[in-house]
Amino acid sequence: MIRLGGTRIATLGLLAAALVGLWKALELDSWGFDGPGPGFFPQLMAGICVALALVVLAFPGQAGETEGGDTDDVEATQESNRTFAIYIAAFAVFALGATYAGFAVTVMAVTVVIMRFAERRPWPASIGYGIACAAVGLVCFGWLLRVDLPEGPIERTFYTYVR
């Protein structure tokens, strides 16, 4: 029998929201004569959310057991607060970067801040992931879907070669 813990209950709520989003997104045209339609991205994202929710429902993971008592709880809370503060700082970088630096630099900076400082990944992995995210975003959204992204020197150079 499947036990409904906190993770599964929260995931059921997210699954319900994703299914409603997918249902509404399927009412939009996914593809038109000139390429992706207005429903393509919402359908893709809602489908991914449904799939991920199903995975978490099937494999919710296990919460770590603490043996040390209150000191472990205090340390875990401090670590959680530090991580939360770094994510808030990443939102500030995102807001300022989108205004002044353009899409690619902003995505790279936000990704590095989150990966390196909040998730404590090594510098090479953080920078590589940031570059990959910026490249995928530029190609998929800026070039293929022709979304108006915040422009900086990198975006202008990229668009001169592909448009």
Short mmCIF file of C-alpha atoms in Angstrom, two decimals:
data_model
loop_
_atom_site.label_atom_id
_atom_site.label_comp_id
_atom_site.label_asym_id
_atom_site.label_seq_id
_atom_site.Cartn_x
_atom_site.Cartn_y
_atom_site.Cartn_z
CA MET A 1 0.00 0.00 0.00
CA ILE A 2 1.26 3.49 -0.87
CA ARG A 3 1.83 5.77 2.12
CA LEU A 4 0.73 9.38 1.63
CA GLY A 5 3.48 11.43 3.25
CA GLY A 6 3.98 15.18 3.01
CA THR A 7 5.90 14.93 -0.24
CA ARG A 8 3.22 12.88 -1.95
CA ILE A 9 0.39 15.12 -0.73
CA ALA A 10 2.17 18.25 -2.00
CA THR A 11 2.96 16.48 -5.27
CA LEU A 12 -0.69 15.52 -5.72
CA GLY A 13 -1.60 19.21 -5.48
CA LEU A 14 1.06 20.12 -8.02
CA LEU A 15 -0.04 17.28 -10.29
CA ALA A 16 -3.62 18.56 -10.16
CA ALA A 17 -2.46 22.09 -11.07
CA ALA A 18 -0.29 20.73 -13.91
CA LEU A 19 -3.18 18.65 -15.28
CA VAL A 20 -5.47 21.70 -15.28
CA GLY A 21 -2.73 23.70 -17.01
CA LEU A 22 -2.27 20.97 -19.61
CA TRP A 23 -6.02 20.73 -20.18
CA LYS A 24 -6.25 24.48 -20.80
CA ALA A 25 -3.08 24.54 -22.91
CA LEU A 26 -4.42 21.78 -25.17
CA GLU A 27 -7.20 24.16 -26.19
CA LEU A 28 -4.60 26.37 -27.91
CA ASP A 29 -3.05 25.68 -31.32
CA SER A 30 0.30 23.99 -30.87
CA TRP A 31 1.55 24.49 -34.41
CA GLY A 32 0.61 26.80 -37.22
CA PHE A 33 1.53 27.51 -40.80
CA ASP A 34 4.52 29.64 -39.81
CA GLY A 35 5.82 27.55 -36.91
CA PRO A 36 5.03 27.06 -33.24
CA GLY A 37 1.64 28.34 -32.17
CA PRO A 38 0.56 29.98 -28.93
CA GLY A 39 -0.06 26.63 -27.25
CA PHE A 40 3.29 24.99 -28.00
CA PHE A 41 5.26 26.24 -25.00
CA PRO A 42 2.41 25.95 -22.44
CA GLN A 43 1.67 22.40 -23.64
CA LEU A 44 5.34 21.45 -23.43
CA MET A 45 5.80 22.92 -19.95
CA ALA A 46 2.55 21.47 -18.56
CA GLY A 47 3.45 18.05 -19.99
CA ILE A 48 6.88 18.17 -18.35
CA CYS A 49 5.29 19.21 -15.03
CA VAL A 50 2.83 16.31 -15.21
CA ALA A 51 5.65 13.85 -15.98
CA LEU A 52 7.85 15.16 -13.16
CA ALA A 53 4.96 15.06 -10.68
CA LEU A 54 4.31 11.43 -11.60
CA VAL A 55 7.98 10.60 -11.05
CA VAL A 56 7.96 12.26 -7.61
CA LEU A 57 4.76 10.42 -6.73
CA ALA A 58 6.38 7.12 -7.65
CA PHE A 59 9.76 7.88 -6.00
CA PRO A 60 9.32 10.56 -3.32
CA GLY A 61 12.74 10.06 -1.72
CA GLN A 62 13.47 9.74 1.95
CA ALA A 63 13.90 12.55 4.47
CA GLY A 64 17.18 12.34 6.35
CA GLU A 65 17.02 11.19 9.94
CA THR A 66 18.86 13.33 12.49
CA GLU A 67 20.50 11.72 15.48
CA GLY A 68 21.99 14.76 17.19
CA GLY A 69 18.78 16.41 18.30
CA ASP A 70 18.39 20.18 18.50
CA THR A 71 21.84 21.18 17.23
CA ASP A 72 21.27 19.37 13.95
CA ASP A 73 17.91 21.12 13.60
CA VAL A 74 19.50 24.53 14.21
CA GLU A 75 22.26 23.84 11.68
CA ALA A 76 19.74 22.61 9.13
CA THR A 77 17.63 25.73 9.65
CA GLN A 78 20.67 28.00 9.27
CA GLU A 79 21.67 26.20 6.08
CA SER A 80 18.12 26.47 4.75
CA ASN A 81 18.04 30.20 5.55
CA ARG A 82 21.40 30.71 3.81
CA THR A 83 20.19 28.89 0.71
CA PHE A 84 16.96 30.90 0.70
CA ALA A 85 18.93 34.17 0.94
CA ILE A 86 21.07 33.13 -2.03
CA TYR A 87 17.97 32.41 -4.12
CA ILE A 88 16.62 35.87 -3.21
CA ALA A 89 19.97 37.37 -4.27
CA ALA A 90 19.68 35.46 -7.56
CA PHE A 91 16.30 37.14 -8.18
CA ALA A 92 17.97 40.53 -7.66
CA VAL A 93 20.69 39.57 -10.15
CA PHE A 94 17.94 38.47 -12.53
CA ALA A 95 16.05 41.78 -12.28
CA LEU A 96 19.13 43.96 -12.70
CA GLY A 97 20.71 41.77 -15.35
CA ALA A 98 17.62 41.65 -17.54
CA THR A 99 17.50 45.44 -17.47
CA TYR A 100 21.17 46.18 -18.13
CA ALA A 101 23.14 43.14 -19.30
CA GLY A 102 20.89 41.23 -21.69
CA PHE A 103 19.55 37.69 -21.63
CA ALA A 104 22.70 35.58 -21.98
CA VAL A 105 24.79 37.33 -19.33
CA THR A 106 21.83 37.37 -16.93
CA VAL A 107 21.09 33.67 -17.37
CA MET A 108 24.76 32.80 -16.89
CA ALA A 109 25.06 34.98 -13.77
CA VAL A 110 21.85 33.69 -12.15
CA THR A 111 22.76 30.09 -12.92
CA VAL A 112 26.26 30.45 -11.49
CA VAL A 113 24.96 32.18 -8.33
CA ILE A 114 22.43 29.42 -7.71
CA MET A 115 24.60 26.46 -8.71
CA ARG A 116 27.81 27.61 -7.00
CA PHE A 117 26.58 29.27 -3.83
CA ALA A 118 23.14 27.78 -3.09
CA GLU A 119 23.70 24.27 -4.40
CA ARG A 120 27.49 24.24 -3.75
CA ARG A 121 28.50 22.79 -7.09
CA PRO A 122 32.10 23.25 -8.34
CA TRP A 123 32.98 26.36 -10.36
CA PRO A 124 33.55 24.51 -13.68
CA ALA A 125 30.17 22.76 -13.45
CA SER A 126 28.39 25.99 -12.49
CA ILE A 127 29.94 28.00 -15.31
CA GLY A 128 29.41 25.22 -17.85
CA TYR A 129 25.77 24.84 -16.87
CA GLY A 130 25.29 28.61 -17.04
CA ILE A 131 26.74 28.77 -20.55
CA ALA A 132 24.60 25.80 -21.63
CA CYS A 133 21.41 27.40 -20.25
CA ALA A 134 22.17 30.70 -21.99
CA ALA A 135 22.93 28.96 -25.30
CA VAL A 136 19.77 26.83 -25.18
CA GLY A 137 17.69 29.88 -24.29
CA LEU A 138 19.14 31.97 -27.12
CA VAL A 139 18.71 29.23 -29.71
CA CYS A 140 15.28 27.98 -28.64
CA PHE A 141 13.61 31.21 -27.60
CA GLY A 142 15.53 33.97 -29.35
CA TRP A 143 16.09 32.29 -32.69
CA LEU A 144 13.59 29.45 -33.21
CA LEU A 145 10.57 30.91 -31.38
CA ARG A 146 11.60 34.55 -32.02
CA VAL A 147 10.81 35.66 -28.48
CA ASP A 148 11.94 39.21 -27.73
CA LEU A 149 14.63 38.61 -25.13
CA PRO A 150 16.46 41.40 -23.30
CA GLU A 151 19.26 42.40 -25.65
CA GLY A 152 22.89 42.96 -24.85
CA PRO A 153 26.01 42.69 -27.00
CA ILE A 154 25.92 38.87 -27.03
CA GLU A 155 22.32 38.76 -28.27
CA ARG A 156 22.93 41.39 -30.97
CA THR A 157 25.97 39.49 -32.24
CA PHE A 158 24.09 36.18 -32.19
CA TYR A 159 21.11 37.64 -34.08
CA THR A 160 23.32 39.11 -36.82
CA TYR A 161 24.49 35.58 -37.63
CA VAL A 162 21.17 33.74 -37.47
CA ARG A 163 18.55 36.20 -38.67
#
